[in-house]
Amino acid sequence: MTATDRSLELVNTAAQAAADKLAHDVIAYDVSDVLSITDAFLLASAPNDRQVKSIVDEIEERLSKELGAKPVRREGDREARWVLLDYVDIVVHVQHSEERVFYALERLWKDCPELELPADAKATRGKAKEHAELRAEEDDTEFGEPR
């Protein structure tokens, strides 16, 4: 079994929305062969809580306006460290970068096929690492000495 056309449409729209809000490391997996509850997982991250919330809000708005889809469940809103949007056909995880590294969901789904995403979403790969390196350089400059 593979992800349905509707699932792919949802994933692509959500991935583009995440990329437009500067999400990091957007990736999607076809989990339809290993899970009966959903077809695909979309993962995205951001370096701060406010941006996590902004990405989640944009995904919800786009999926609602463009595809008439509303999540049946939304979890993790209060802390905005890891927000899960369940659309039945797909599940979206938007995580703070620290949670993304700690929980490493990619490791769990690495045997599932990766789904093709829009170019803007693909361009987000490696952004978390770039951001972390830039922050480290800024911290070094702030204290006036290299690490």
mmCIF file of N, CA, C and O in Angstrom, residues 37 46 55:
data_model
loop_
_atom_site.group_PDB
_atom_site.id
_atom_site.type_symbol
_atom_site.label_atom_id
_atom_site.label_comp_id
_atom_site.label_asym_id
_atom_site.label_seq_id
_atom_site.Cartn_x
_atom_site.Cartn_y
_atom_site.Cartn_z
ATOM 1 N N ILE A 37 -3.161 3.613 10.851
ATOM 2 C CA ILE A 37 -3.892 4.801 11.292
ATOM 3 C C ILE A 37 -3.652 6.044 10.432
ATOM 4 O O ILE A 37 -4.413 6.998 10.509
ATOM 5 N N ALA A 46 11.809 24.190 14.209
ATOM 6 C CA ALA A 46 12.122 25.615 14.279
ATOM 7 C C ALA A 46 12.965 25.862 15.524
ATOM 8 O O ALA A 46 12.877 25.107 16.493
ATOM 9 N N ILE A 55 4.542 28.264 12.413
ATOM 10 C CA ILE A 55 4.530 27.217 11.388
ATOM 11 C C ILE A 55 3.246 26.400 11.488
ATOM 12 O O ILE A 55 2.573 26.134 10.486
#
